[in-house]
Coordinates of C-alpha atoms in Angstrom, one line a residue:
X1 CA 0.0 0.0 0.0
X2 CA 1.1 3.6 -0.7
X3 CA 0.5 6.6 1.4
X4 CA -1.8 9.5 0.5
X5 CA -0.5 12.7 -1.2
X6 CA -0.9 14.5 2.1
X7 CA 2.5 13.2 3.2
X8 CA 4.1 15.4 0.6
X9 CA 5.1 19.0 1.4
X10 CA 3.2 21.8 -0.3
X11 CA 6.1 24.2 0.1
X12 CA 9.7 24.1 1.0
X13 CA 11.2 25.4 4.3
X14 CA 14.1 27.8 4.0
X15 CA 16.4 25.0 5.2
X16 CA 15.2 22.5 2.6
X17 CA 15.3 25.2 -0.2
X18 CA 19.0 25.9 0.6
X19 CA 19.7 22.3 0.8
X20 CA 18.3 21.8 -2.7
X21 CA 20.3 24.8 -4.1
X22 CA 23.5 23.2 -2.7
X23 CA 22.5 19.8 -4.1
X24 CA 21.8 21.2 -7.6
X25 CA 24.9 23.3 -7.7
X26 CA 27.2 20.3 -6.8
X27 CA 25.5 18.0 -9.3
X28 CA 25.7 20.6 -12.0
X29 CA 29.4 21.2 -11.4
X30 CA 30.1 17.5 -11.5
X31 CA 28.4 17.2 -14.9
X32 CA 29.6 20.3 -16.7
X33 CA 33.1 20.9 -15.6
X34 CA 34.5 17.6 -17.2
X35 CA 32.7 18.5 -20.4
X36 CA 33.9 22.0 -20.7
X37 CA 36.8 21.2 -23.1
X38 CA 34.8 19.0 -25.4
X39 CA 34.4 19.7 -29.2
X40 CA 30.7 20.5 -28.8
X41 CA 31.3 23.2 -26.1
X42 CA 34.2 24.7 -28.1
X43 CA 32.5 24.8 -31.6
X44 CA 28.7 24.8 -31.2
X45 CA 27.3 28.1 -32.4
X46 CA 24.6 27.9 -29.7
X47 CA 27.2 28.1 -27.0
X48 CA 29.1 31.1 -28.4
X49 CA 28.0 33.6 -25.8
X50 CA 28.8 31.0 -23.0
X51 CA 32.3 30.6 -24.4
X52 CA 32.8 34.4 -24.6
X53 CA 31.7 34.9 -21.0
X54 CA 34.1 32.2 -19.9
X55 CA 37.0 33.8 -21.8
X56 CA 36.4 37.2 -20.3
X57 CA 36.3 36.0 -16.8
X58 CA 39.5 35.7 -15.0
X59 CA 38.1 34.3 -11.7
X60 CA 36.5 31.0 -12.4
X61 CA 35.5 29.8 -9.0
X62 CA 32.5 27.5 -8.7
X63 CA 30.0 30.3 -8.0
X64 CA 30.9 32.3 -11.0
X65 CA 31.0 29.3 -13.3
X66 CA 27.5 28.4 -12.3
X67 CA 26.3 32.0 -12.8
X68 CA 27.7 32.0 -16.4
X69 CA 26.1 28.7 -17.1
X70 CA 22.6 29.8 -16.0
X71 CA 22.9 33.2 -17.7
X72 CA 24.4 32.2 -21.1
X73 CA 23.4 28.5 -21.8
X74 CA 20.2 28.5 -23.9
X75 CA 17.7 25.7 -24.1
X76 CA 18.6 23.3 -27.0
X77 CA 16.9 20.6 -29.1
X78 CA 18.4 17.8 -31.2
X79 CA 19.4 20.0 -34.2
X80 CA 22.5 21.7 -32.7
X81 CA 23.9 18.2 -31.8
X82 CA 23.1 16.5 -35.2
X83 CA 26.2 17.7 -37.1
X84 CA 28.5 16.6 -34.3
X85 CA 26.8 13.2 -34.0
X86 CA 27.0 12.7 -37.7
X87 CA 30.8 12.6 -37.5
X88 CA 30.6 9.2 -35.7
X89 CA 28.8 7.8 -38.7
X90 CA 31.3 9.0 -41.2
X91 CA 33.4 6.5 -43.1
X92 CA 36.2 6.3 -42.3
X93 CA 35.8 7.7 -38.7
X94 CA 39.0 8.8 -37.2
X95 CA 39.6 8.9 -33.4
X96 CA 40.9 12.4 -33.6
X97 CA 37.7 13.6 -35.3
X98 CA 35.4 12.3 -32.6
X99 CA 37.4 12.0 -29.4
X100 CA 36.1 14.2 -26.6
X101 CA 33.2 15.1 -28.7
X102 CA 30.5 15.5 -26.0
X103 CA 32.3 14.1 -22.9
X104 CA 35.9 13.0 -22.3
X105 CA 37.0 10.1 -24.4
X106 CA 34.8 8.0 -26.7
X107 CA 31.2 6.8 -26.2
X108 CA 30.6 3.3 -25.1
X109 CA 27.4 3.1 -27.2
X110 CA 24.8 5.2 -28.9
X111 CA 21.3 5.0 -27.6
X112 CA 18.4 5.1 -30.1
X113 CA 15.3 7.0 -29.6
X114 CA 12.1 4.8 -29.9
X115 CA 10.7 7.0 -32.7
X116 CA 7.4 7.2 -30.9
X117 CA 7.0 10.9 -31.3
X118 CA 9.2 11.6 -34.3
X119 CA 9.6 10.2 -37.8
X120 CA 13.3 9.6 -37.7
X121 CA 15.6 7.9 -35.2
X122 CA 17.7 10.2 -32.9
X123 CA 20.9 8.8 -31.5
X124 CA 22.6 9.9 -28.3
X125 CA 26.1 9.1 -27.2
X126 CA 26.4 7.3 -23.9
X127 CA 29.8 7.3 -22.2
X128 CA 30.7 5.0 -19.4
X129 CA 29.6 6.6 -16.1
X130 CA 31.8 7.0 -13.0
X131 CA 32.4 3.6 -11.2
X132 CA 30.4 4.7 -8.1
X133 CA 27.2 5.1 -10.3
X134 CA 27.3 1.7 -12.1
X135 CA 25.5 0.0 -9.2
X136 CA 22.7 2.7 -9.1
X137 CA 19.3 1.4 -10.1
X138 CA 19.3 3.9 -13.0
X139 CA 22.1 1.9 -14.6
X140 CA 21.2 -1.6 -13.6
X141 CA 19.9 -3.4 -16.7
X142 CA 19.5 -6.6 -14.6
X143 CA 18.6 -5.5 -11.0
X144 CA 19.5 -8.0 -8.3
X145 CA 16.9 -10.5 -7.3
X146 CA 16.9 -13.3 -4.7
X147 CA 15.1 -15.6 -7.2
X148 CA 14.6 -15.9 -10.9
X149 CA 13.6 -12.9 -13.1
X150 CA 11.3 -13.1 -16.1
X151 CA 12.6 -10.1 -18.2
X152 CA 12.7 -10.7 -21.9
X153 CA 15.6 -8.8 -23.5
X154 CA 16.6 -8.4 -27.1
X155 CA 20.3 -7.9 -28.0
X156 CA 19.3 -6.5 -31.4
X157 CA 21.3 -3.4 -32.6
X158 CA 20.9 -1.0 -35.5
X159 CA 24.6 -1.0 -36.5
X160 CA 28.2 -1.0 -35.3
X161 CA 30.2 2.0 -35.8
X162 CA 33.9 1.6 -36.3
X163 CA 36.4 4.2 -35.0
X164 CA 40.0 4.0 -36.3
X165 CA 42.2 4.8 -33.3
X166 CA 45.5 6.5 -33.2
X167 CA 47.3 3.4 -32.0
X168 CA 46.3 1.4 -35.1
X169 CA 43.5 -0.4 -33.4
X170 CA 39.8 0.2 -33.9
X171 CA 36.9 0.6 -31.5
X172 CA 33.5 -0.8 -32.1
X173 CA 30.5 1.3 -30.9
X174 CA 27.1 -0.2 -30.9
X175 CA 23.9 1.7 -31.9
X176 CA 21.1 0.2 -29.9
X177 CA 18.3 0.8 -27.3
X178 CA 19.3 2.4 -24.0
X179 CA 18.6 -0.7 -22.0
X180 CA 20.5 -3.0 -24.2
X181 CA 23.4 -0.5 -24.2
X182 CA 23.4 -0.6 -20.4
X183 CA 23.3 -4.4 -20.4
X184 CA 26.2 -4.7 -22.8
X185 CA 28.2 -2.2 -20.8
X186 CA 27.5 -3.9 -17.5
X187 CA 28.5 -7.3 -18.9
X188 CA 31.3 -6.0 -21.2
X189 CA 29.6 -7.7 -24.2
X190 CA 31.0 -6.8 -27.5
X191 CA 28.4 -7.3 -30.3
X192 CA 31.0 -8.9 -32.6
X193 CA 31.3 -11.7 -30.2
X194 CA 27.5 -12.3 -29.8
X195 CA 27.6 -15.8 -31.4
X196 CA 30.3 -16.9 -29.1
X197 CA 28.0 -16.6 -26.1
X198 CA 25.1 -18.8 -27.5
X199 CA 25.5 -21.4 -24.8
X200 CA 25.4 -18.7 -22.0
X201 CA 22.6 -18.6 -19.4
X202 CA 22.9 -15.8 -16.9
X203 CA 22.1 -17.0 -13.3
X204 CA 18.7 -15.8 -12.2
X205 CA 17.2 -15.2 -15.7
X206 CA 14.5 -17.4 -17.3
X207 CA 15.8 -16.7 -20.8
X208 CA 19.0 -18.1 -22.2
X209 CA 21.2 -15.6 -24.0
X210 CA 20.4 -17.1 -27.4
X211 CA 16.8 -15.9 -27.2
X212 CA 18.0 -12.3 -27.1
X213 CA 19.3 -12.7 -30.6
X214 CA 16.0 -14.0 -32.1
X215 CA 14.8 -11.7 -34.9
X216 CA 11.2 -12.8 -35.2
X217 CA 8.7 -11.0 -32.9
X218 CA 6.5 -14.0 -32.5
X219 CA 9.3 -16.4 -32.0
X220 CA 10.9 -14.1 -29.4
X221 CA 7.8 -14.2 -27.3
X222 CA 7.0 -17.8 -27.8
X223 CA 10.5 -18.9 -26.7
X224 CA 10.5 -16.5 -23.8
X225 CA 7.1 -18.0 -22.7
X226 CA 8.4 -21.5 -23.1
X227 CA 11.4 -21.1 -20.8
X228 CA 9.5 -18.9 -18.3
X229 CA 6.7 -21.4 -17.9
X230 CA 9.2 -24.3 -17.4
X231 CA 10.7 -22.4 -14.4
X232 CA 8.4 -22.2 -11.3
X233 CA 11.1 -20.3 -9.3
X234 CA 10.2 -16.8 -10.8
X235 CA 10.2 -14.1 -8.3
X236 CA 10.2 -11.0 -10.4
X237 CA 8.5 -10.1 -13.7
X238 CA 9.9 -7.2 -15.5
X239 CA 8.6 -5.8 -18.8
X240 CA 9.5 -2.3 -20.1
X241 CA 5.8 -1.6 -20.8
X242 CA 3.0 -3.4 -18.9
X243 CA 0.9 -3.8 -22.0
X244 CA 3.8 -5.8 -23.6
X245 CA 3.2 -8.3 -20.8
X246 CA -0.4 -8.6 -21.8
X247 CA 0.8 -9.4 -25.3
X248 CA 3.1 -11.9 -23.8
X249 CA 0.1 -13.5 -22.1
X250 CA -1.9 -13.6 -25.3
X251 CA 1.0 -15.6 -26.9
X252 CA 0.8 -18.0 -24.0
X253 CA -2.9 -18.5 -24.4
X254 CA -2.7 -18.9 -28.1
X255 CA 0.2 -21.5 -27.9
X256 CA -0.8 -23.1 -24.6
X257 CA -1.0 -26.7 -25.8
X258 CA 2.1 -26.4 -27.9
X259 CA 4.1 -24.9 -25.0
X260 CA 3.0 -27.5 -22.5
X261 CA 3.8 -30.4 -24.9
X262 CA 7.3 -28.9 -25.6
X263 CA 7.9 -28.6 -21.7
X264 CA 6.9 -32.2 -21.3
X265 CA 9.1 -33.5 -24.1
X266 CA 12.0 -31.0 -23.8
X267 CA 11.8 -29.8 -27.3
X268 CA 12.1 -26.4 -29.0
X269 CA 8.9 -25.6 -31.0
X270 CA 9.1 -25.1 -34.8
X271 CA 9.2 -21.3 -34.8
X272 CA 10.4 -19.2 -37.7
X273 CA 13.9 -17.7 -38.2
X274 CA 15.8 -19.7 -35.6
X275 CA 18.6 -20.9 -37.9
X276 CA 21.8 -21.3 -35.9
X277 CA 20.1 -20.5 -32.6
X278 CA 18.1 -23.7 -32.5
X279 CA 21.0 -25.9 -31.5
X280 CA 22.1 -24.1 -28.4
X281 CA 18.5 -23.7 -27.2
X282 CA 17.8 -27.4 -27.6
X283 CA 21.0 -28.1 -25.7
X284 CA 19.7 -25.9 -22.7
X285 CA 16.1 -27.1 -22.7
X286 CA 15.4 -30.3 -20.9
X287 CA 12.2 -32.5 -20.6
X288 CA 10.1 -31.7 -17.5
X289 CA 6.9 -33.9 -17.5
X290 CA 6.1 -33.0 -13.8
X291 CA 6.1 -29.3 -14.6
X292 CA 4.0 -29.9 -17.7
X293 CA 1.4 -31.8 -15.7
X294 CA 1.3 -29.0 -13.1
X295 CA 0.7 -26.4 -15.8
X296 CA -2.0 -28.5 -17.4
X297 CA -3.9 -28.6 -14.2
X298 CA -3.6 -24.8 -13.8
X299 CA -4.6 -24.0 -17.4
X300 CA -3.9 -21.1 -19.6
X301 CA -4.2 -17.3 -18.4
X302 CA -7.7 -16.4 -17.3
X303 CA -8.3 -17.0 -13.6
X304 CA -7.5 -14.3 -11.1
X305 CA -4.0 -14.8 -9.7
X306 CA -3.0 -17.0 -12.6
X307 CA 0.6 -15.7 -12.4
X308 CA 1.0 -16.7 -8.8
X309 CA -0.3 -20.1 -9.5
X310 CA 2.2 -20.6 -12.3
X311 CA 5.0 -19.0 -10.4
X312 CA 4.1 -19.4 -6.6
X313 CA 7.2 -17.4 -5.5
X314 CA 6.3 -14.3 -7.5
X315 CA 6.9 -11.1 -5.5
X316 CA 6.6 -8.1 -7.8
X317 CA 5.9 -6.9 -11.3
X318 CA 8.0 -4.1 -12.8
X319 CA 6.8 -2.1 -15.8
X320 CA 5.4 1.2 -17.0
X321 CA 1.7 1.4 -16.6
X322 CA 1.1 4.9 -17.7
X323 CA 0.7 6.7 -21.0
X324 CA 0.1 4.2 -23.9
X325 CA 0.5 1.3 -21.5
X326 CA -2.5 2.4 -19.5
X327 CA -4.6 -0.1 -21.4
X328 CA -2.9 -2.9 -19.4
X329 CA -4.6 -1.7 -16.2
X330 CA -7.9 -0.9 -17.8
X331 CA -11.0 -2.3 -16.0
X332 CA -12.7 -3.3 -19.3
X333 CA -11.9 -7.0 -19.2
X334 CA -10.8 -8.5 -16.0
X335 CA -9.4 -11.6 -17.8
X336 CA -6.6 -9.5 -19.3
X337 CA -6.3 -6.8 -16.6
X338 CA -2.7 -6.8 -15.2
X339 CA -3.8 -6.8 -11.6
X340 CA -6.3 -9.6 -12.3
X341 CA -3.6 -11.8 -13.8
X342 CA -1.0 -11.0 -11.1
X343 CA -3.6 -11.3 -8.2
X344 CA -3.8 -9.1 -5.1
X345 CA -0.6 -10.4 -3.5
X346 CA 1.8 -9.1 -6.2
X347 CA 2.4 -5.3 -6.3
X348 CA 3.2 -3.4 -9.4
X349 CA 5.9 -0.8 -9.8
X350 CA 7.4 1.4 -12.5
X351 CA 11.1 1.2 -13.2
X352 CA 11.7 5.0 -13.3
X353 CA 11.2 8.0 -15.4
X354 CA 13.6 8.8 -18.2
X355 CA 14.4 8.6 -21.9
X356 CA 17.3 7.9 -24.3
X357 CA 18.6 11.2 -23.4
X358 CA 18.9 10.5 -19.7
X359 CA 17.3 9.1 -16.6
X360 CA 15.5 11.7 -14.4
X361 CA 13.7 10.0 -11.6
X362 CA 13.1 6.9 -9.5
X363 CA 9.8 5.5 -8.2
X364 CA 8.7 7.2 -5.0
X365 CA 7.8 4.3 -2.8
X366 CA 6.1 6.4 -0.1
X367 CA 3.6 7.4 -2.8
X368 CA 2.3 5.4 -5.7
X369 CA 5.3 3.6 -7.1
X370 CA 3.5 3.2 -10.5
X371 CA 3.1 6.9 -11.2
X372 CA 5.0 8.9 -8.6
X373 CA 8.7 9.6 -9.4
X374 CA 11.3 11.4 -7.2
X375 CA 13.7 13.6 -9.2
X376 CA 17.3 12.6 -8.7
X377 CA 20.6 14.2 -10.0
X378 CA 22.6 11.1 -10.9
X379 CA 22.6 10.7 -14.7
X380 CA 21.3 14.2 -15.4
X381 CA 20.6 17.6 -13.9
X382 CA 17.0 18.4 -14.5
X383 CA 15.7 22.0 -14.8
X384 CA 12.2 23.0 -15.8
X385 CA 10.1 25.2 -18.1
X386 CA 6.7 26.3 -16.9
X387 CA 4.4 25.2 -19.8
X388 CA 1.7 27.5 -18.6
X389 CA 3.9 30.6 -18.5
X390 CA 3.0 33.5 -20.7
X391 CA 6.5 35.0 -20.6
X392 CA 7.8 35.9 -24.1
X393 CA 11.1 34.1 -23.3
X394 CA 10.7 31.0 -21.2
X395 CA 12.7 31.1 -18.0
X396 CA 14.5 28.0 -16.8
X397 CA 13.5 27.0 -13.3
X398 CA 15.4 25.1 -10.7
X399 CA 13.8 22.4 -8.6
X400 CA 13.4 24.7 -5.5
X401 CA 11.3 27.1 -7.7
X402 CA 8.7 24.5 -8.7
X403 CA 5.1 24.8 -7.3
X404 CA 2.9 21.9 -6.5
X405 CA 0.2 21.5 -9.2
X406 CA 2.3 23.2 -11.8
X407 CA 3.0 21.6 -15.2
X408 CA 6.6 21.7 -16.5
X409 CA 8.8 20.5 -19.2
X410 CA 12.0 18.9 -18.1
X411 CA 15.2 20.4 -19.4
X412 CA 18.3 18.1 -19.1
X413 CA 22.0 18.8 -18.7
X414 CA 23.7 15.4 -18.8
X415 CA 27.0 13.7 -18.1
X416 CA 26.9 12.6 -21.6
X417 CA 27.1 16.1 -23.0
X418 CA 23.6 17.5 -23.5
X419 CA 23.2 21.2 -22.4
X420 CA 19.8 22.3 -21.3
X421 CA 18.2 19.9 -23.7
X422 CA 14.4 20.0 -24.1
X423 CA 12.8 16.6 -24.1
X424 CA 9.2 17.6 -24.9
X425 CA 7.5 15.9 -22.1
X426 CA 5.1 17.5 -19.6
X427 CA 5.2 16.5 -15.9
X428 CA 3.1 17.7 -12.9
X429 CA 4.6 18.4 -9.6
X430 CA 2.6 16.7 -6.8
X431 CA 4.7 18.1 -3.9
X432 CA 8.1 17.7 -2.2
X433 CA 9.4 14.7 -0.3
X434 CA 9.4 15.5 3.4
X435 CA 12.8 14.1 4.1
X436 CA 15.0 15.9 1.5
X437 CA 12.6 18.3 -0.4
X438 CA 13.2 16.7 -3.8
X439 CA 10.2 17.1 -6.1
X440 CA 7.7 14.3 -6.6
X441 CA 6.4 14.3 -10.2
X442 CA 3.9 12.5 -12.5
X443 CA 4.3 12.1 -16.2
X444 CA 1.4 13.7 -18.1
X445 CA 2.0 13.7 -21.8
X446 CA 4.2 15.0 -24.7
X447 CA 4.2 18.8 -24.9
X448 CA 3.4 18.6 -28.6
X449 CA 1.9 15.2 -28.5
X450 CA -1.6 16.0 -29.6
X451 CA -3.2 16.8 -33.0
X452 CA -3.6 20.3 -34.1
X453 CA -6.6 19.7 -36.1
X454 CA -8.0 21.9 -38.9
X455 CA -10.2 23.5 -36.3
X456 CA -7.1 24.6 -34.4
X457 CA -7.4 22.6 -31.2
X458 CA -5.1 20.2 -29.5
X459 CA -6.1 17.4 -27.2
X460 CA -3.1 16.2 -25.2
X461 CA -2.1 12.5 -25.3
X462 CA -3.3 12.0 -21.7
X463 CA -6.7 13.4 -22.6
X464 CA -7.0 11.2 -25.8
X465 CA -5.8 8.2 -23.8
X466 CA -8.0 8.7 -20.8
X467 CA -11.1 9.1 -23.1
X468 CA -10.6 5.8 -25.0
X469 CA -9.7 3.8 -21.9
X470 CA -12.8 5.0 -20.1
X471 CA -15.0 4.2 -23.0
X472 CA -13.4 0.7 -23.4
X473 CA -14.0 0.0 -19.6
X474 CA -17.7 0.6 -20.1
X475 CA -18.6 -0.4 -23.7
X476 CA -15.9 -2.0 -25.8
X477 CA -13.9 -4.6 -23.9
X478 CA -10.1 -5.0 -23.4
X479 CA -8.0 -2.8 -25.6
X480 CA -4.7 -4.6 -26.5
X481 CA -3.3 -1.5 -28.2
X482 CA -4.5 1.7 -29.9
X483 CA -3.3 4.6 -31.9
X484 CA -4.9 7.7 -33.3
X485 CA -4.7 9.1 -36.9
X486 CA -6.4 12.2 -38.4
X487 CA -9.7 11.0 -39.8
X488 CA -10.2 13.1 -42.9
X489 CA -12.9 11.1 -44.6
X490 CA -15.3 14.0 -43.7
X491 CA -14.9 17.6 -42.8
X492 CA -13.6 18.9 -40.4
X493 CA -10.8 16.4 -39.7
X494 CA -11.2 14.6 -36.4
X495 CA -9.5 12.2 -34.1
X496 CA -9.6 8.7 -35.6
X497 CA -9.0 6.0 -33.0
X498 CA -7.7 2.6 -34.4
X499 CA -7.9 -0.1 -31.6
X500 CA -7.3 -3.8 -31.3
X501 CA -9.3 -5.7 -28.6
X502 CA -8.8 -9.0 -26.9
X503 CA -11.8 -11.2 -26.3
X504 CA -15.3 -10.5 -27.3
X505 CA -16.5 -7.0 -28.1
X506 CA -19.2 -5.4 -25.8
X507 CA -22.8 -5.7 -27.1
X508 CA -23.2 -1.9 -26.8
X509 CA -19.8 -1.1 -28.2
X510 CA -21.2 1.6 -30.5
X511 CA -21.9 3.7 -27.4
X512 CA -18.2 4.1 -27.0
X513 CA -17.9 6.8 -29.6
X514 CA -20.3 9.1 -27.8
X515 CA -18.7 8.6 -24.5
X516 CA -15.2 9.3 -26.0
X517 CA -16.6 12.5 -27.5
X518 CA -18.2 13.6 -24.2
X519 CA -14.9 12.9 -22.3
X520 CA -13.0 15.1 -24.8
X521 CA -15.6 17.8 -24.6
X522 CA -15.3 17.8 -20.8
X523 CA -11.5 17.7 -20.8
X524 CA -10.6 20.2 -23.5
X525 CA -12.1 23.8 -23.7
X526 CA -10.8 24.4 -27.1
X527 CA -12.3 21.3 -28.5
X528 CA -15.7 22.0 -26.9
X529 CA -15.7 25.6 -28.3
X530 CA -14.7 24.3 -31.7
X531 CA -17.5 21.8 -31.8
X532 CA -20.2 24.2 -30.8
X533 CA -18.9 26.6 -33.5
X534 CA -19.1 23.8 -36.1
X535 CA -15.3 23.6 -36.5
X536 CA -15.1 20.1 -34.9
X537 CA -16.9 16.8 -35.1
X538 CA -17.1 13.6 -33.0
X539 CA -14.1 11.3 -32.9
X540 CA -14.4 8.0 -34.8
X541 CA -13.4 4.5 -33.5
X542 CA -12.4 1.7 -35.8
X543 CA -11.5 -1.8 -34.8
X544 CA -8.6 -3.6 -36.3
X545 CA -8.1 -7.2 -36.8
X546 CA -6.4 -9.4 -34.2
X547 CA -2.6 -9.4 -34.3
X548 CA -2.4 -6.0 -36.1
X549 CA -0.2 -4.4 -33.4
X550 CA 2.0 -7.4 -33.1
X551 CA 2.7 -7.2 -36.9
X552 CA 3.2 -3.4 -36.4
X553 CA 5.9 -4.0 -33.8
X554 CA 7.6 -6.7 -36.0
X555 CA 7.7 -4.2 -39.0
X556 CA 9.0 -1.5 -36.7
X557 CA 11.8 -3.8 -35.5
X558 CA 12.6 -4.8 -39.0
X559 CA 12.7 -1.1 -40.2
X560 CA 14.6 0.3 -37.3
X561 CA 16.2 -2.5 -35.2
X562 CA 14.7 -1.1 -32.1
X563 CA 14.7 -3.7 -29.3
X564 CA 11.7 -6.1 -29.7
X565 CA 10.6 -5.7 -26.1
X566 CA 10.6 -1.9 -26.2
X567 CA 8.8 -1.0 -29.4
X568 CA 6.1 1.5 -28.5
X569 CA 2.9 2.1 -30.3
X570 CA 2.5 5.9 -30.4
X571 CA -0.7 7.5 -29.0
X572 CA -0.7 9.8 -32.1
X573 CA 0.7 8.2 -35.3
X574 CA 2.5 10.5 -37.7
X575 CA 4.2 8.0 -40.0
X576 CA 2.1 8.1 -43.2
X577 CA 3.2 4.6 -44.4
X578 CA 2.2 2.9 -41.1
X579 CA -1.1 5.0 -41.1
X580 CA -2.1 3.6 -44.5
X581 CA -1.2 0.0 -43.5
X582 CA -3.1 0.2 -40.4
X583 CA -6.3 1.5 -42.2
X584 CA -6.1 -1.5 -44.3
X585 CA -6.5 -3.7 -41.2
X586 CA -9.8 -2.2 -40.2
X587 CA -12.6 -4.7 -39.7
X588 CA -15.4 -2.7 -38.3
X589 CA -16.3 0.9 -37.3
X590 CA -18.2 1.6 -34.2

């Protein structure tokens, strides 16, 4: 159980405020002083005034250095970094051209953005952190567990960059997802030696290493399900997004008989694209008729607490349940609701709040660990912009200047060489932790994540998500996944929901359109005004055939090499190719 919000402070005492100022100053100095001599700081046009102020100042004590940073560093986006990052992708790439580019030395890997909110992949260099931080939860790709962890991980990468070093050797830098980069860094796994580790099975994991190299989306989840079901010692389930666990359960239900037969006989199922991975998996998988009999008696997912019956030692579920993953905790269909499958004895918890650019906050366990995050200055220094401010030039705020109830965009300065970088999220401040005064925040939505329709209004991602989840709870059934496109089949253009459901559709499902419309009218003043002026119309809801979003994820993996377990379905879809493909999968309109 978590405490009520009344435990949080509504304002900071003078002592806590000074404590936060000192904490922020020290963290900022640790991050920016080592990066002062980097190529980006020395050459980026956006930092010209900062360089000039530094050059004109003879006294560079800490206080003066911080003043110059706060006065002369502007907020940035990806564009200033793009030409510097491009140097790593040049052929040939010489060490002298990229050394000390954003931070001292060379990056360990490049983290790929998920492309959820943009059309193109962004890459961010990630350097090895100081040794004292490597055991922090922000960096632990495989957190310690007293038992066995079910945490599917894909080792897929986009490409390997080759840097020709001055000593005649070369350095390989992998371009991959953030979590896979952290895992490779923690284990010192070079991508070029992936096939030499095929017999590896990390202690405490349900999935052998070979599964992480599987390319097929379906095969990846079927094989993870096979090895996980065979192991009754699971204590932790960890999925990046909670709704991906729901998809995992669907594969278990669809392939239940096959999986149990394979566990009984100790065979690897005939799934696609295994090739050279089949032999090591067959070597590691043994017959277990007793476990197969136990699973047959339990049956496939459906009953409340199914997960605890299958894994009697299960203690906790880790995964993001907000944003697009909110469908996993929808009340629409108890059979597929996350808390129903886990049962009342298994708490759920988010893993933290962050992005490819940096990790900003950890779950606040004295609040709701699924939605409440405590800002920490470990990987990044986070400042904020007030999204409701009417000031002509947005003023960057420190943590001790925040106000409970305020909505803010985080601005990141990182150990990896980002300077006041705007990530485009919007968070709400709930209050301040009573022990140290650090802000407790909730993620709301992307700042530019809604549609600006022809009638000039923007509903936020959180408003659009809440409306369809609420409608599904009452009328439609369990949403597996959804996205929204501009529906321009009539005028004016409107929000076109494309959803995939699990199980049977509700008998009064057509009522969902009206409820979604009413919820958006109540949530967004601009939308309501536009409707009454005849500039807006009701949203539309179309159902997609079963398996559509699994195929979407497979195509996204093939196109971008984003990690299989981390592909996100965007709330608002901007890619025109995927839009047309999804519209071809429509089976009925409500």
